[in-house]
Coordinates of N, CA, C and O in Angstrom, one line a residue:
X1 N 90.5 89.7 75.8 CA 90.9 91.0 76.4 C 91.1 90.7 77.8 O 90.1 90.3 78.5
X2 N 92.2 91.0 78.3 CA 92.4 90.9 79.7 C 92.4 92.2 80.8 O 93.1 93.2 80.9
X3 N 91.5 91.9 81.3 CA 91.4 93.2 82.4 C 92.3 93.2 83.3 O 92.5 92.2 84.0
X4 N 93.0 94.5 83.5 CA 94.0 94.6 84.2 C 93.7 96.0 85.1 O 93.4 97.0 84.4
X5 N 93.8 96.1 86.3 CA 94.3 96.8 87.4 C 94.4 96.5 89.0 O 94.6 95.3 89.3
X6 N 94.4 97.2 89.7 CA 94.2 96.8 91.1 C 93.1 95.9 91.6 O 92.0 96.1 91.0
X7 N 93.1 95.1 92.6 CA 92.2 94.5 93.6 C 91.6 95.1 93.4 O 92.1 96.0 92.7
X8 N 89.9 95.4 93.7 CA 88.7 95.5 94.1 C 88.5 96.8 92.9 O 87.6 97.6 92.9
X9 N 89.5 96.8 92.0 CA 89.3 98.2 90.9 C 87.5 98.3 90.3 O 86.6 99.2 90.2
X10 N 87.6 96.8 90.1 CA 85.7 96.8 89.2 C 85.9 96.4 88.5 O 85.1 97.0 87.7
X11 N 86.8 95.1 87.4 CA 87.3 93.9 87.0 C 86.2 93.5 86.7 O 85.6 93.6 85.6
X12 N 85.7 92.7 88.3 CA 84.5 91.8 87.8 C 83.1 92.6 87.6 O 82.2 92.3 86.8
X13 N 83.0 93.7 88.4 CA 82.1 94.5 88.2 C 81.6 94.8 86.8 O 80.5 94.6 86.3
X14 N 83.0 95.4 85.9 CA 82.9 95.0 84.5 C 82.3 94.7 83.7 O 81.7 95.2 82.7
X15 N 83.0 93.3 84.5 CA 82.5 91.9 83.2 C 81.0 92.1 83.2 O 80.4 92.3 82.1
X16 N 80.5 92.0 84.2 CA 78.9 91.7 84.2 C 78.3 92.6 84.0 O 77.1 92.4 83.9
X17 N 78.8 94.0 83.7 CA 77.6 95.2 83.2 C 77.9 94.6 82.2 O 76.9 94.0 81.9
X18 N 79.0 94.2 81.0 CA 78.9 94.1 79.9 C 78.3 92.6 78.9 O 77.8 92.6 77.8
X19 N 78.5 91.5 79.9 CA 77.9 90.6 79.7 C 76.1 90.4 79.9 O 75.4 89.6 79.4
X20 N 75.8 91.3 80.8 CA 74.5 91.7 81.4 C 73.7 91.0 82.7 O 72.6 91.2 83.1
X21 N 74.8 90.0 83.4 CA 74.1 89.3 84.2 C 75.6 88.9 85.4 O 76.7 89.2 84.9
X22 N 75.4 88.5 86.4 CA 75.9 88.3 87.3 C 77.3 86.8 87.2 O 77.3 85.8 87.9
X23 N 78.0 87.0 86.3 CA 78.6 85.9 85.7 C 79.9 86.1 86.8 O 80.0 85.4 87.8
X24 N 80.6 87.1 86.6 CA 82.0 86.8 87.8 C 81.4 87.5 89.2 O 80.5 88.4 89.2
X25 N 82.1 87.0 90.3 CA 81.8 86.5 91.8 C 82.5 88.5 92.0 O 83.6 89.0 91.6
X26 N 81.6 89.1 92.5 CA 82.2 90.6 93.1 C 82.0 90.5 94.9 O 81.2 89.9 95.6
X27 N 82.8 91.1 95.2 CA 82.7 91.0 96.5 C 83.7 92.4 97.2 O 84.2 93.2 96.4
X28 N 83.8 92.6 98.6 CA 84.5 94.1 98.8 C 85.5 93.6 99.0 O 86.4 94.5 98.8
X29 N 86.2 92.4 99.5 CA 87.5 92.1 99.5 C 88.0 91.2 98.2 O 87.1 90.8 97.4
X30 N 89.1 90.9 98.1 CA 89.9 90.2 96.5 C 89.4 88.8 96.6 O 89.9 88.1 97.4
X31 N 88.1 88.4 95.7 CA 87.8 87.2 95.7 C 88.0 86.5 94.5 O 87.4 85.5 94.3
X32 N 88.9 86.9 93.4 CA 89.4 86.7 92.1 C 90.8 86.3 92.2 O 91.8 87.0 92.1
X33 N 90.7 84.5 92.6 CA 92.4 84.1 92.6 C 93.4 83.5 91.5 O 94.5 83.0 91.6
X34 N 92.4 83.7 90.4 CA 92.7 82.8 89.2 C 92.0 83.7 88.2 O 91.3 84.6 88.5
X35 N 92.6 83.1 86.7 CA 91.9 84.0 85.5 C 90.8 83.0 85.1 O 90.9 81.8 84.8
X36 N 89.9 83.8 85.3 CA 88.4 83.3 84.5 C 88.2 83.8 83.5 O 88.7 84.8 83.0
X37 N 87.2 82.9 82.8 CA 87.4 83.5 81.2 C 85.9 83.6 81.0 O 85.3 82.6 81.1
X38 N 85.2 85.0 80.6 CA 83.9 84.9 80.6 C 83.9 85.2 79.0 O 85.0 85.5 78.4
X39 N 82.4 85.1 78.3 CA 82.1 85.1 76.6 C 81.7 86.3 76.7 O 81.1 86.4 77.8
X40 N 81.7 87.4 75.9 CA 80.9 88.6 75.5 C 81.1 88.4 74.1 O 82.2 88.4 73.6
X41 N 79.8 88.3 73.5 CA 79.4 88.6 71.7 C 80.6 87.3 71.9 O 80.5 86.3 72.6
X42 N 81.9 87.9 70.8 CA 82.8 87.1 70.3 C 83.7 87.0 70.8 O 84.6 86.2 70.5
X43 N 83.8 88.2 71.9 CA 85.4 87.9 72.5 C 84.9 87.4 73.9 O 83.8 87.3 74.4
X44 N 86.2 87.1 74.2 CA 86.4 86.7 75.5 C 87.3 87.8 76.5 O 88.4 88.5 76.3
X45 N 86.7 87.7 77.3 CA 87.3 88.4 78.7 C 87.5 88.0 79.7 O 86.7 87.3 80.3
X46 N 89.2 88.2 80.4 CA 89.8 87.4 81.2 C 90.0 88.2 82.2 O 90.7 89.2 82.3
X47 N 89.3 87.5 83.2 CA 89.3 88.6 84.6 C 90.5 88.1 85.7 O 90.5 87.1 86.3
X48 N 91.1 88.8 85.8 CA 92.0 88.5 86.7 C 92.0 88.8 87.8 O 91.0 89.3 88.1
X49 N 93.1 88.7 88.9 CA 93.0 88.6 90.2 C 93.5 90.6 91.0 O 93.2 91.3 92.0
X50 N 94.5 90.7 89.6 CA 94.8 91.8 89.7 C 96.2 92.4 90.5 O 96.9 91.5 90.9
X51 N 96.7 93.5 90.8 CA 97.7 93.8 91.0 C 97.5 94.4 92.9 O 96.4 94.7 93.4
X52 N 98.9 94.2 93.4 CA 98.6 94.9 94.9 C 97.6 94.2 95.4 O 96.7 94.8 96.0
X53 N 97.6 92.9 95.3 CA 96.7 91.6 95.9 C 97.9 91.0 96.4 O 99.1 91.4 96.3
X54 N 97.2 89.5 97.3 CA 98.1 88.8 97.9 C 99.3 88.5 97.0 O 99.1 88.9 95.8
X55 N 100.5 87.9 97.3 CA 101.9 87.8 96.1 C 101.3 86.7 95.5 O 101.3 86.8 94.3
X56 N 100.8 85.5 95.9 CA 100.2 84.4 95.1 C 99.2 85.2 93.8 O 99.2 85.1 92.6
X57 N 98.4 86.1 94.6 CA 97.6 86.5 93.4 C 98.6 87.0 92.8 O 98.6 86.5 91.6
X58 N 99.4 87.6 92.9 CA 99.8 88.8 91.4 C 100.8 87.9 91.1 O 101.7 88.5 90.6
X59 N 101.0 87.0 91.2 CA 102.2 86.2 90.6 C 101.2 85.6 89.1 O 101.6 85.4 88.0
X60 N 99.9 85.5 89.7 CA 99.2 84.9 88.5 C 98.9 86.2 87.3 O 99.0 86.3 86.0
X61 N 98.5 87.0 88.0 CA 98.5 87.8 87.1 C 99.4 88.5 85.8 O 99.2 88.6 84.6
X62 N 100.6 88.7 86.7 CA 102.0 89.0 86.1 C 102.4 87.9 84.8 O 102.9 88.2 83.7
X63 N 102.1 86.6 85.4 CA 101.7 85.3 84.5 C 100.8 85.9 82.9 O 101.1 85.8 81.7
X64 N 100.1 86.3 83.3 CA 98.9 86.6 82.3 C 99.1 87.5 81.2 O 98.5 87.4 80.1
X65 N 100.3 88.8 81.8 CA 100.3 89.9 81.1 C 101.0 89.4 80.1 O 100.6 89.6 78.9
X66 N 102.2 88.6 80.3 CA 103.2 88.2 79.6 C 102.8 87.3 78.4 O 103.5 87.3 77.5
X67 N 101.6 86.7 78.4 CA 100.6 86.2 77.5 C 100.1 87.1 76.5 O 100.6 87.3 75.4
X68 N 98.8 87.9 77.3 CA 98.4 89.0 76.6 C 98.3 89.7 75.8 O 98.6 90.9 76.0
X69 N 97.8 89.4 74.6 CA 97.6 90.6 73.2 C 97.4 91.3 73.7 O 98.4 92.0 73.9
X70 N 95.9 92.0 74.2 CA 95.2 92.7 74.4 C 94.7 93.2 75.5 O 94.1 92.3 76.1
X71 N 94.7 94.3 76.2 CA 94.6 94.5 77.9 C 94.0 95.8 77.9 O 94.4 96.8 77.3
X72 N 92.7 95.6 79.1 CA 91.7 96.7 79.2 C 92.3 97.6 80.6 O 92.2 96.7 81.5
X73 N 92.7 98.5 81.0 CA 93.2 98.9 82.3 C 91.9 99.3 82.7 O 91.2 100.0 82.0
X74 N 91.7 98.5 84.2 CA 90.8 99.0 84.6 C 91.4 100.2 86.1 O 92.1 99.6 87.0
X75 N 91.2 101.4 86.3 CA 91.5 102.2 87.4 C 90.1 102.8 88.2 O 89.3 103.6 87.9
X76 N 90.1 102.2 89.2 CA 89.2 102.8 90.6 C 89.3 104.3 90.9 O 90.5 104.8 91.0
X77 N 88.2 105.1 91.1 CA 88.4 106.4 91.1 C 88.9 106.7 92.8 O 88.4 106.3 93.8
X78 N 90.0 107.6 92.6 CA 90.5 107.7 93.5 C 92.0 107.1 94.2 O 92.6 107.4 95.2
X79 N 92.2 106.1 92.9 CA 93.5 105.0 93.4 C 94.5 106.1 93.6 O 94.6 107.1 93.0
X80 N 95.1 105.6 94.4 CA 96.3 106.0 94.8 C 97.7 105.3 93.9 O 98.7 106.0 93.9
X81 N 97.5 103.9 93.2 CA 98.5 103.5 93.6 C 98.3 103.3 91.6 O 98.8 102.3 91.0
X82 N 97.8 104.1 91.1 CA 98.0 104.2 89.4 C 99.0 104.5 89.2 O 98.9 104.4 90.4
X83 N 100.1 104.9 88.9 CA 101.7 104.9 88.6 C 101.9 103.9 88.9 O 101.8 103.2 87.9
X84 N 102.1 103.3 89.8 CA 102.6 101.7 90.0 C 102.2 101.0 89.1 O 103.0 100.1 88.8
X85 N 100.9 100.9 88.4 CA 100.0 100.0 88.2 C 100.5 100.0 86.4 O 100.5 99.1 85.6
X86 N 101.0 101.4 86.2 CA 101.1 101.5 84.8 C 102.5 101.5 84.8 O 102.9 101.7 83.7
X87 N 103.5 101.3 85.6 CA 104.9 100.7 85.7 C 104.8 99.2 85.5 O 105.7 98.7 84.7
X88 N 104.0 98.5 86.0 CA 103.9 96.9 86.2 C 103.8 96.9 84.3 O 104.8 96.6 83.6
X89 N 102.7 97.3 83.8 CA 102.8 97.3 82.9 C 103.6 96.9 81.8 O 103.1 96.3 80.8
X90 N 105.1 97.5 82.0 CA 106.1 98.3 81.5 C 107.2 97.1 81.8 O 108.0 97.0 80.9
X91 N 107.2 96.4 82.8 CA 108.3 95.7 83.3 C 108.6 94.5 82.5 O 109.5 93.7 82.8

């Protein structure tokens, strides 16, 4: 399952409530430059760097969607920039 939304949305934040322990790196600025792949139960969850990050970052991302079965949208309360986010989507 690949998590998908903006920088600093709560991606990694996430991962680790659901995994239960401190497995991906959170931080207040985009410290996610590559897809990590963490274990929960049987699936796997792929944390990405995210969208409206550096162009290196979302180049990887954009990478990932095109992959992608399955994708969790993650949205920050407050985002401003959800329409875009669910256009990228779509492209």
């Amino acid at each position: 399952i690949m998590l998908f939304g903006a920088y600093n949305a709560g991606k990694s934040t996430l991962i680790n409530a659901l995994v239960g322990t401190e497995v991906a790196q959170v931080n207040d600025i985009p410290t996610t430059d590559k897809v990590d792949y963490y274990q929960w139960n049987d699936i796997v969850l792929l944390d990405t760097p995210g969208v409206n990050a550096p162009i290196a970052h979302e180049d990887i991302t954009e990478a990932q969607v095109k992959r992608c079965g399955v994708m969790l949208f993650i949205i920050r309360e407050g985002d401003q920039d959800t329409k875009n986010l669910y256009e990228r989507l779509i492209w």
